[in-house]
Short mmCIF file of N, CA, C and O in Angstrom, two decimals:
data_model
loop_
_atom_site.label_atom_id
_atom_site.label_comp_id
_atom_site.label_asym_id
_atom_site.label_seq_id
_atom_site.Cartn_x
_atom_site.Cartn_y
_atom_site.Cartn_z
N MET A 1 -11.96 2.56 -14.36
CA MET A 1 -11.76 2.20 -12.70
C MET A 1 -11.86 3.40 -11.94
O MET A 1 -11.16 4.66 -12.10
N GLU A 2 -12.26 3.44 -10.46
CA GLU A 2 -12.35 3.96 -9.54
C GLU A 2 -11.04 3.38 -8.33
O GLU A 2 -11.20 2.51 -7.96
N PHE A 3 -10.76 4.78 -8.09
CA PHE A 3 -9.62 4.61 -6.99
C PHE A 3 -10.64 4.49 -5.10
O PHE A 3 -11.24 5.50 -5.50
N THR A 4 -9.64 3.59 -4.48
CA THR A 4 -9.95 3.72 -3.32
C THR A 4 -9.70 4.93 -2.84
O THR A 4 -8.63 5.45 -3.20
N GLU A 5 -10.15 5.47 -1.83
CA GLU A 5 -9.22 6.92 -0.76
C GLU A 5 -8.53 6.25 -0.65
O GLU A 5 -7.41 7.41 -0.08
N GLU A 6 -8.01 5.09 -0.23
CA GLU A 6 -6.39 4.50 0.41
C GLU A 6 -5.66 4.82 -0.80
O GLU A 6 -4.18 5.55 -1.05
N GLN A 7 -6.08 4.36 -2.12
CA GLN A 7 -5.20 4.07 -3.30
C GLN A 7 -4.58 5.18 -3.89
O GLN A 7 -3.38 6.04 -3.99
N LYS A 8 -5.83 6.41 -2.96
CA LYS A 8 -5.48 8.09 -3.74
C LYS A 8 -4.60 9.06 -2.81
O LYS A 8 -3.64 9.62 -3.31
N LEU A 9 -4.65 8.52 -1.29
CA LEU A 9 -3.78 9.04 -0.25
C LEU A 9 -2.44 7.95 -0.55
O LEU A 9 -1.26 9.30 -0.52
N PHE A 10 -2.42 6.89 -1.08
CA PHE A 10 -1.34 6.49 -1.69
C PHE A 10 0.03 7.61 -2.22
O PHE A 10 0.78 7.52 -1.95
N THR A 11 -1.49 7.56 -3.31
CA THR A 11 -0.48 7.93 -4.69
C THR A 11 0.15 9.51 -4.07
O THR A 11 0.90 10.49 -4.33
N GLU A 12 -0.97 10.14 -3.44
CA GLU A 12 -0.85 11.63 -3.01
C GLU A 12 1.19 11.44 -2.37
O GLU A 12 1.72 12.29 -2.11
N ILE A 13 0.99 10.84 -0.76
CA ILE A 13 2.30 11.04 -0.70
C ILE A 13 3.44 10.19 -1.05
O ILE A 13 4.03 10.65 -0.89
N VAL A 14 3.43 9.37 -1.92
CA VAL A 14 4.50 8.92 -2.57
C VAL A 14 4.76 9.77 -3.90
O VAL A 14 6.15 10.51 -3.83
N GLN A 15 3.59 10.93 -4.43
CA GLN A 15 4.13 12.09 -5.30
C GLN A 15 4.92 13.44 -4.46
O GLN A 15 5.91 14.01 -4.82
N LYS A 16 4.28 13.14 -3.41
CA LYS A 16 5.02 14.36 -2.70
C LYS A 16 6.52 13.85 -1.96
O LYS A 16 7.22 14.73 -1.77
N ALA A 17 6.57 12.77 -1.58
CA ALA A 17 8.36 12.34 -1.16
C ALA A 17 8.41 12.61 -2.32
O ALA A 17 10.17 13.31 -2.16
N TRP A 18 8.07 12.35 -3.53
CA TRP A 18 9.02 12.41 -4.59
C TRP A 18 9.83 13.97 -4.91
O TRP A 18 10.84 14.26 -4.90
N GLU A 19 8.76 14.92 -4.22
CA GLU A 19 8.74 16.38 -4.99
C GLU A 19 9.60 16.96 -3.92
O GLU A 19 9.90 18.30 -3.89
N ASP A 20 9.30 16.40 -2.89
CA ASP A 20 9.80 17.55 -1.13
C ASP A 20 10.84 16.56 -0.51
O ASP A 20 9.89 15.50 0.30
N ALA A 21 11.96 16.59 -0.38
CA ALA A 21 12.92 15.88 -0.10
C ALA A 21 12.67 15.66 1.72
O ALA A 21 12.96 15.00 2.53
N ASP A 22 12.37 17.20 1.97
CA ASP A 22 12.00 17.90 3.63
C ASP A 22 10.60 16.28 4.22
O ASP A 22 11.21 15.70 5.18
N PHE A 23 9.75 16.80 3.12
CA PHE A 23 8.82 15.43 3.22
C PHE A 23 9.20 14.08 4.10
O PHE A 23 8.67 13.62 4.29
N LYS A 24 9.99 13.84 2.40
CA LYS A 24 10.11 12.18 2.89
C LYS A 24 11.13 12.31 3.40
O LYS A 24 11.05 10.86 4.48
N ARG A 25 11.88 12.99 4.14
CA ARG A 25 12.80 12.34 5.26
C ARG A 25 12.03 12.54 6.75
O ARG A 25 12.12 11.73 7.54
N GLU A 26 10.38 13.41 7.20
CA GLU A 26 9.47 13.11 8.13
C GLU A 26 8.71 11.77 7.90
O GLU A 26 8.60 11.25 8.66
N LEU A 27 8.47 11.39 6.30
CA LEU A 27 7.83 10.43 6.70
C LEU A 27 8.74 9.35 6.89
O LEU A 27 8.14 8.06 7.53
N VAL A 28 9.85 8.89 6.92
CA VAL A 28 10.76 7.78 7.17
C VAL A 28 10.81 8.02 8.87
O VAL A 28 10.74 6.53 8.93
N VAL A 29 11.00 9.07 8.90
CA VAL A 29 11.45 8.44 10.78
C VAL A 29 10.18 8.60 11.44
O VAL A 29 9.94 8.06 12.57
N ASN A 30 9.25 9.04 11.14
CA ASN A 30 8.02 9.39 11.40
C ASN A 30 6.10 9.53 10.71
O ASN A 30 6.24 10.34 10.96
N PRO A 31 6.21 8.47 10.05
CA PRO A 31 4.76 7.77 9.15
C PRO A 31 3.70 8.45 9.85
O PRO A 31 2.90 9.43 9.17
N VAL A 32 3.55 8.22 10.48
CA VAL A 32 2.06 8.69 11.21
C VAL A 32 1.81 9.63 11.17
O VAL A 32 1.15 10.36 10.56
N ALA A 33 3.00 10.28 12.13
CA ALA A 33 2.21 11.89 12.14
C ALA A 33 2.59 12.95 11.05
O ALA A 33 2.02 13.67 11.06
N THR A 34 3.20 12.57 10.33
CA THR A 34 3.45 13.16 9.03
C THR A 34 2.49 13.17 8.15
O THR A 34 2.18 14.27 7.76
N ILE A 35 1.97 11.37 7.77
CA ILE A 35 0.62 11.72 7.10
C ILE A 35 -0.57 12.06 7.99
O ILE A 35 -1.05 12.84 7.07
N GLU A 36 -0.67 12.27 9.06
CA GLU A 36 -1.81 13.05 9.83
C GLU A 36 -1.41 14.17 9.42
O GLU A 36 -2.26 14.83 9.97
N LYS A 37 -0.72 14.48 9.74
CA LYS A 37 0.02 16.47 9.45
C LYS A 37 -0.81 16.73 7.97
O LYS A 37 -0.99 17.52 7.43
N LEU A 38 -0.28 15.82 6.96
CA LEU A 38 -0.96 15.57 5.52
C LEU A 38 -2.23 15.86 5.21
O LEU A 38 -2.81 16.69 4.84
N ILE A 39 -2.92 15.02 6.08
CA ILE A 39 -4.55 14.91 5.61
C ILE A 39 -5.11 15.69 6.84
O ILE A 39 -6.43 15.95 6.41
N GLY A 40 -4.51 16.23 7.79
CA GLY A 40 -5.19 16.97 8.78
C GLY A 40 -6.64 16.25 9.69
O GLY A 40 -7.01 16.69 10.24
N LYS A 41 -5.88 14.74 9.86
CA LYS A 41 -6.70 14.26 10.53
C LYS A 41 -5.78 12.71 11.38
O LYS A 41 -4.88 12.55 10.65
N LYS A 42 -6.73 11.90 11.94
CA LYS A 42 -6.00 11.01 12.71
C LYS A 42 -5.43 9.87 11.53
O LYS A 42 -7.09 9.71 11.21
N LEU A 43 -5.05 9.08 11.62
CA LEU A 43 -5.04 7.91 10.85
C LEU A 43 -5.45 7.27 11.38
O LEU A 43 -4.82 6.73 12.90
N ASN A 44 -6.28 5.87 11.19
CA ASN A 44 -6.65 4.73 11.35
C ASN A 44 -5.94 3.82 11.31
O ASN A 44 -6.23 3.20 10.51
N LEU A 45 -5.20 3.42 11.98
CA LEU A 45 -4.22 1.82 11.36
C LEU A 45 -5.00 0.50 12.89
O LEU A 45 -6.07 1.35 13.80
N PRO A 46 -4.94 -0.25 12.28
CA PRO A 46 -5.40 -1.39 13.02
C PRO A 46 -4.75 -1.54 14.47
O PRO A 46 -3.54 -0.93 14.57
N GLU A 47 -5.55 -2.17 15.49
CA GLU A 47 -4.98 -1.74 16.65
C GLU A 47 -3.77 -3.08 16.68
O GLU A 47 -3.86 -3.92 16.26
N GLY A 48 -2.22 -2.74 17.73
CA GLY A 48 -1.34 -3.20 17.32
C GLY A 48 -0.16 -2.81 16.05
O GLY A 48 0.36 -3.96 15.74
N LYS A 49 -0.65 -2.27 15.54
CA LYS A 49 -0.33 -2.14 13.64
C LYS A 49 0.50 -1.52 13.80
O LYS A 49 0.12 0.43 14.48
N THR A 50 2.18 -1.13 13.08
CA THR A 50 2.49 -0.08 12.83
C THR A 50 2.75 0.19 11.55
O THR A 50 2.49 -0.57 10.54
N LEU A 51 3.14 1.70 11.06
CA LEU A 51 3.17 1.71 9.75
C LEU A 51 4.66 2.28 9.67
O LEU A 51 5.56 2.84 9.99
N VAL A 52 5.59 1.64 8.37
CA VAL A 52 6.75 1.29 8.39
C VAL A 52 6.99 2.06 6.83
O VAL A 52 6.21 1.03 5.91
N VAL A 53 8.13 3.22 6.62
CA VAL A 53 8.15 3.43 5.51
C VAL A 53 9.82 3.88 4.62
O VAL A 53 10.46 3.87 5.75
N ARG A 54 10.01 2.75 4.16
CA ARG A 54 11.52 2.70 3.59
C ARG A 54 11.17 3.89 2.58
O ARG A 54 10.79 3.65 1.65
N ASP A 55 12.78 4.73 2.64
CA ASP A 55 13.33 5.20 1.54
C ASP A 55 14.01 4.59 0.16
O ASP A 55 14.32 4.06 0.72
N GLN A 56 12.80 3.91 -0.51
CA GLN A 56 12.97 3.00 -1.77
C GLN A 56 14.30 4.14 -2.88
O GLN A 56 13.20 3.41 -3.94
N THR A 57 14.47 5.13 -2.96
CA THR A 57 14.39 6.03 -4.48
C THR A 57 16.12 5.48 -4.90
O THR A 57 16.42 6.51 -5.49
N ASP A 58 16.80 4.58 -4.11
CA ASP A 58 18.18 4.67 -4.63
C ASP A 58 18.27 3.94 -5.69
O ASP A 58 17.84 2.52 -5.54
N GLU A 59 18.47 4.31 -7.09
CA GLU A 59 18.06 3.79 -8.02
C GLU A 59 19.74 2.79 -8.55
O GLU A 59 19.73 1.54 -9.11
N SER A 60 20.79 2.54 -7.41
CA SER A 60 21.56 2.18 -7.83
C SER A 60 21.10 0.56 -7.06
O SER A 60 21.90 -0.40 -6.86
N ALA A 61 20.14 0.81 -6.04
CA ALA A 61 19.91 -0.89 -5.44
C ALA A 61 18.70 -1.02 -5.79
O ALA A 61 17.78 -0.57 -6.12
N ILE A 62 18.37 -2.75 -5.85
CA ILE A 62 17.04 -3.17 -6.09
C ILE A 62 16.60 -3.74 -4.52
O ILE A 62 16.65 -4.13 -4.27
N TYR A 63 14.98 -3.28 -4.68
CA TYR A 63 14.61 -3.81 -2.93
C TYR A 63 13.49 -4.97 -3.01
O TYR A 63 12.87 -5.09 -4.06
N ILE A 64 13.22 -5.86 -2.04
CA ILE A 64 12.66 -6.96 -2.10
C ILE A 64 11.87 -6.69 -1.02
O ILE A 64 12.44 -6.56 0.28
N ASN A 65 10.15 -6.82 -0.97
CA ASN A 65 9.94 -6.75 -0.22
C ASN A 65 9.73 -8.14 0.36
O ASN A 65 8.81 -8.86 -0.39
N ILE A 66 9.51 -9.05 2.14
CA ILE A 66 9.42 -9.74 2.34
C ILE A 66 8.06 -9.65 3.29
O ILE A 66 7.86 -9.54 4.41
N PRO A 67 6.70 -10.74 2.33
CA PRO A 67 5.41 -10.40 2.74
C PRO A 67 5.41 -10.90 4.19
O PRO A 67 6.46 -11.89 3.92
N VAL A 68 4.35 -11.60 4.99
CA VAL A 68 4.28 -12.34 6.10
C VAL A 68 3.75 -13.60 5.36
O VAL A 68 2.90 -13.72 4.22
N ALA A 69 4.75 -14.88 5.69
CA ALA A 69 4.48 -16.18 5.16
C ALA A 69 3.35 -16.71 5.39
O ALA A 69 2.18 -16.15 6.53
N ALA A 70 2.27 -17.46 4.90
CA ALA A 70 1.18 -17.88 4.53
C ALA A 70 0.89 -18.91 5.50
O ALA A 70 1.81 -19.69 5.62
N SER A 71 0.21 -19.30 6.26
CA SER A 71 -0.43 -20.23 7.40
C SER A 71 0.06 -21.73 6.21
O SER A 71 -1.06 -21.40 5.22
N HIS A 72 0.49 -22.33 6.51
CA HIS A 72 0.33 -23.72 5.79
C HIS A 72 -0.04 -25.08 6.63
O HIS A 72 0.39 -26.25 6.29
N SER A 73 -1.74 -25.04 6.70
CA SER A 73 -2.16 -25.98 7.68
C SER A 73 -2.81 -26.21 6.84
O SER A 73 -3.47 -26.09 5.80
N THR A 74 -2.85 -27.93 6.84
CA THR A 74 -3.76 -28.91 5.90
C THR A 74 -4.76 -28.97 6.58
O THR A 74 -6.00 -29.37 5.44
N ASP A 75 -5.67 -28.13 7.17
CA ASP A 75 -6.40 -27.97 7.44
C ASP A 75 -7.96 -27.16 6.50
O ASP A 75 -8.84 -26.91 7.36
N LYS A 76 -7.29 -25.97 6.43
CA LYS A 76 -7.72 -25.47 5.65
C LYS A 76 -8.94 -25.10 4.90
O LYS A 76 -8.06 -26.09 3.97
N GLN A 77 -9.85 -24.44 4.49
CA GLN A 77 -10.30 -25.03 3.33
C GLN A 77 -11.19 -23.52 2.46
O GLN A 77 -11.51 -22.54 3.48
N LEU A 78 -11.43 -23.64 1.55
CA LEU A 78 -11.91 -22.16 0.85
C LEU A 78 -13.18 -21.79 1.31
O LEU A 78 -13.99 -22.79 1.47
N SER A 79 -13.82 -20.32 1.42
CA SER A 79 -14.61 -20.60 2.21
C SER A 79 -15.88 -20.73 0.48
O SER A 79 -15.01 -20.81 -0.22
N GLU A 80 -17.34 -20.33 0.88
CA GLU A 80 -17.78 -20.37 -0.19
C GLU A 80 -17.46 -19.31 -1.24
O GLU A 80 -17.56 -19.48 -2.72
N GLU A 81 -17.69 -18.21 -0.40
CA GLU A 81 -16.71 -16.80 -1.45
C GLU A 81 -15.81 -17.04 -2.29
O GLU A 81 -15.95 -16.67 -3.33
N GLN A 82 -15.23 -18.04 -1.47
CA GLN A 82 -13.48 -18.02 -2.06
C GLN A 82 -13.58 -18.51 -3.51
O GLN A 82 -13.29 -18.51 -4.58
N LEU A 83 -14.57 -20.17 -2.82
CA LEU A 83 -13.95 -21.00 -4.16
C LEU A 83 -14.97 -20.35 -5.71
O LEU A 83 -15.21 -20.58 -6.31
N GLU A 84 -16.31 -19.88 -5.34
CA GLU A 84 -16.67 -19.13 -6.16
C GLU A 84 -15.98 -18.26 -6.95
O GLU A 84 -16.33 -17.97 -8.42
N ALA A 85 -15.46 -17.25 -6.01
CA ALA A 85 -14.22 -16.46 -7.13
C ALA A 85 -13.07 -17.30 -8.06
O ALA A 85 -12.61 -16.94 -9.04
N VAL A 86 -12.65 -18.42 -7.51
CA VAL A 86 -12.05 -19.18 -8.03
C VAL A 86 -12.53 -19.76 -9.44
O VAL A 86 -12.01 -19.65 -10.51
N ALA A 87 -13.87 -20.28 -9.28
CA ALA A 87 -14.64 -21.22 -10.25
C ALA A 87 -15.36 -19.92 -11.53
O ALA A 87 -14.81 -20.19 -12.12
N GLY A 88 -15.45 -19.00 -10.67
CA GLY A 88 -15.77 -18.02 -12.06
C GLY A 88 -14.73 -16.89 -12.25
O GLY A 88 -14.82 -15.67 -13.42
N GLY A 89 -13.90 -17.05 -11.47
CA GLY A 89 -12.46 -16.20 -12.34
C GLY A 89 -12.67 -14.71 -11.47
O GLY A 89 -13.48 -14.49 -11.05
N LEU A 90 -11.84 -14.13 -12.20
CA LEU A 90 -11.94 -12.53 -11.45
C LEU A 90 -12.27 -11.44 -12.43
O LEU A 90 -12.85 -11.73 -13.75
N GLN A 91 -12.97 -10.43 -12.00
CA GLN A 91 -13.88 -9.49 -12.58
C GLN A 91 -13.05 -8.54 -12.85
O GLN A 91 -13.57 -7.66 -13.85
N THR A 92 -12.10 -8.00 -12.23
CA THR A 92 -11.28 -6.50 -12.04
C THR A 92 -10.21 -6.78 -12.31
O THR A 92 -9.73 -7.65 -11.49
N ILE A 93 -9.18 -6.12 -12.93
CA ILE A 93 -7.91 -6.23 -13.06
C ILE A 93 -7.34 -4.91 -12.55
O ILE A 93 -7.54 -3.87 -13.11
N ALA A 94 -6.36 -5.10 -11.74
CA ALA A 94 -6.42 -3.08 -11.44
C ALA A 94 -4.47 -3.45 -11.72
O ALA A 94 -4.09 -4.15 -11.04
N ILE A 95 -3.99 -2.37 -11.72
CA ILE A 95 -2.42 -2.27 -12.08
C ILE A 95 -2.36 -1.19 -10.54
O ILE A 95 -3.08 0.18 -10.98
N TRP A 96 -0.95 -0.97 -9.60
CA TRP A 96 -0.92 0.13 -8.79
C TRP A 96 0.39 -0.15 -8.96
O TRP A 96 0.83 -0.74 -8.37
N PRO A 97 0.63 1.06 -8.69
CA PRO A 97 0.22 2.13 -8.53
C PRO A 97 -0.03 2.38 -10.46
O PRO A 97 0.69 1.54 -11.03
N PRO A 98 -0.83 3.62 -11.00
CA PRO A 98 -0.90 3.31 -12.40
C PRO A 98 0.38 3.52 -12.92
O PRO A 98 1.19 4.56 -12.14
N ILE A 99 0.22 3.08 -14.13
CA ILE A 99 1.46 2.96 -14.95
C ILE A 99 2.15 4.77 -15.23
O ILE A 99 3.90 5.08 -15.28
N SER A 100 1.45 5.98 -15.24
CA SER A 100 1.82 7.23 -15.44
C SER A 100 2.91 7.32 -14.15
O SER A 100 3.77 8.62 -14.14
N VAL A 101 2.73 7.28 -12.94
CA VAL A 101 3.58 7.15 -12.13
C VAL A 101 4.52 6.29 -11.55
O VAL A 101 5.10 6.37 -10.54
N VAL A 102 4.65 5.18 -12.11
CA VAL A 102 5.48 4.23 -12.08
C VAL A 102 6.95 4.70 -12.41
O VAL A 102 7.75 4.82 -13.39
N PRO A 103 8.08 4.88 -11.23
CA PRO A 103 9.37 5.12 -11.29
C PRO A 103 10.15 3.47 -12.19
O PRO A 103 9.11 2.94 -12.08
N LYS A 104 11.33 4.06 -12.55
CA LYS A 104 12.39 2.70 -12.61
C LYS A 104 12.02 1.87 -11.62
O LYS A 104 11.92 0.42 -11.90
N TRP A 105 12.09 1.75 -10.45
CA TRP A 105 11.66 0.63 -9.39
C TRP A 105 10.99 1.60 -8.45
O TRP A 105 11.16 1.89 -7.36
N PRO A 106 9.59 0.72 -8.43
CA PRO A 106 8.72 1.86 -7.47
C PRO A 106 8.87 1.24 -6.11
O PRO A 106 9.40 0.19 -5.65
N PRO A 107 8.10 1.78 -5.09
CA PRO A 107 8.21 1.87 -3.96
C PRO A 107 7.30 0.65 -3.86
O PRO A 107 6.32 0.61 -3.88
N ILE A 108 7.68 -0.40 -2.56
CA ILE A 108 7.22 -1.32 -3.11
C ILE A 108 6.01 -1.35 -0.58
O ILE A 108 6.91 -1.62 -0.29
N ILE A 109 5.13 -0.78 -1.04
CA ILE A 109 4.37 -0.36 0.72
C ILE A 109 3.03 -1.41 0.25
O ILE A 109 2.32 -1.53 -0.19
N CYS A 110 3.48 -1.69 1.55
CA CYS A 110 1.95 -3.01 1.64
C CYS A 110 1.51 -2.04 3.63
O CYS A 110 2.21 -1.65 4.19
N PHE A 111 0.44 -2.28 2.86
CA PHE A 111 -1.22 -1.71 3.91
C PHE A 111 -1.28 -3.03 5.15
O PHE A 111 -0.89 -4.07 4.10
N PRO A 112 -1.04 -2.93 5.58
CA PRO A 112 -1.39 -3.88 6.48
C PRO A 112 -3.57 -4.40 6.46
O PRO A 112 -3.65 -3.31 5.88
N PRO A 113 -3.55 -5.59 6.85
CA PRO A 113 -4.95 -6.08 6.41
C PRO A 113 -5.83 -5.32 7.18
O PRO A 113 -5.77 -4.57 8.52
N GLY A 114 -6.93 -4.69 6.24
CA GLY A 114 -7.75 -4.27 6.74
C GLY A 114 -8.90 -4.63 6.66
O GLY A 114 -9.14 -6.25 6.68
N PRO A 115 -10.44 -3.54 6.72
CA PRO A 115 -12.00 -4.63 6.01
C PRO A 115 -11.74 -5.12 5.35
O PRO A 115 -11.03 -4.48 4.35
N GLU A 116 -12.59 -6.49 4.40
CA GLU A 116 -12.73 -6.67 3.51
C GLU A 116 -12.64 -5.96 3.06
O GLU A 116 -13.24 -4.67 2.84
N PRO A 117 -12.58 -5.95 1.18
CA PRO A 117 -12.45 -5.05 0.22
C PRO A 117 -14.11 -4.70 -0.31
O PRO A 117 -14.88 -6.11 0.19
N GLU A 118 -15.06 -3.98 -0.89
CA GLU A 118 -16.30 -3.98 -1.09
C GLU A 118 -16.30 -5.13 -2.25
O GLU A 118 -15.52 -5.06 -3.35
N LYS A 119 -17.45 -5.52 -2.03
CA LYS A 119 -17.46 -6.85 -3.16
C LYS A 119 -18.46 -5.73 -4.34
O LYS A 119 -19.34 -4.94 -4.43
N PHE A 120 -18.12 -6.42 -5.63
CA PHE A 120 -19.41 -5.68 -6.90
C PHE A 120 -20.33 -6.84 -7.24
O PHE A 120 -19.96 -7.64 -6.99
#
């Protein structure tokens, strides 16, 4: 299984935050500038989106991430592509982050919706 550039960057950011307390503090206070400094180029966030980083390394706490609620419209129908995926089942299962880097309570970081993933 091959990781996307976004997944590789996520792993690098988390690993550096675990190892470097100053980097972690900067990342929490100003995530975009800190990541841009790390990668040496401008971060491409969707317009109107912000990047939020929370330090969830306190082992005495349990963290819950509350995602955006799904729309409950009864008028929505699955697209042909979605129907095909449901009928055919999933072809790939990925565990993220890789097992070798998962702490006792891994940070839950959600990236804003972006372009559709590549089709296999």
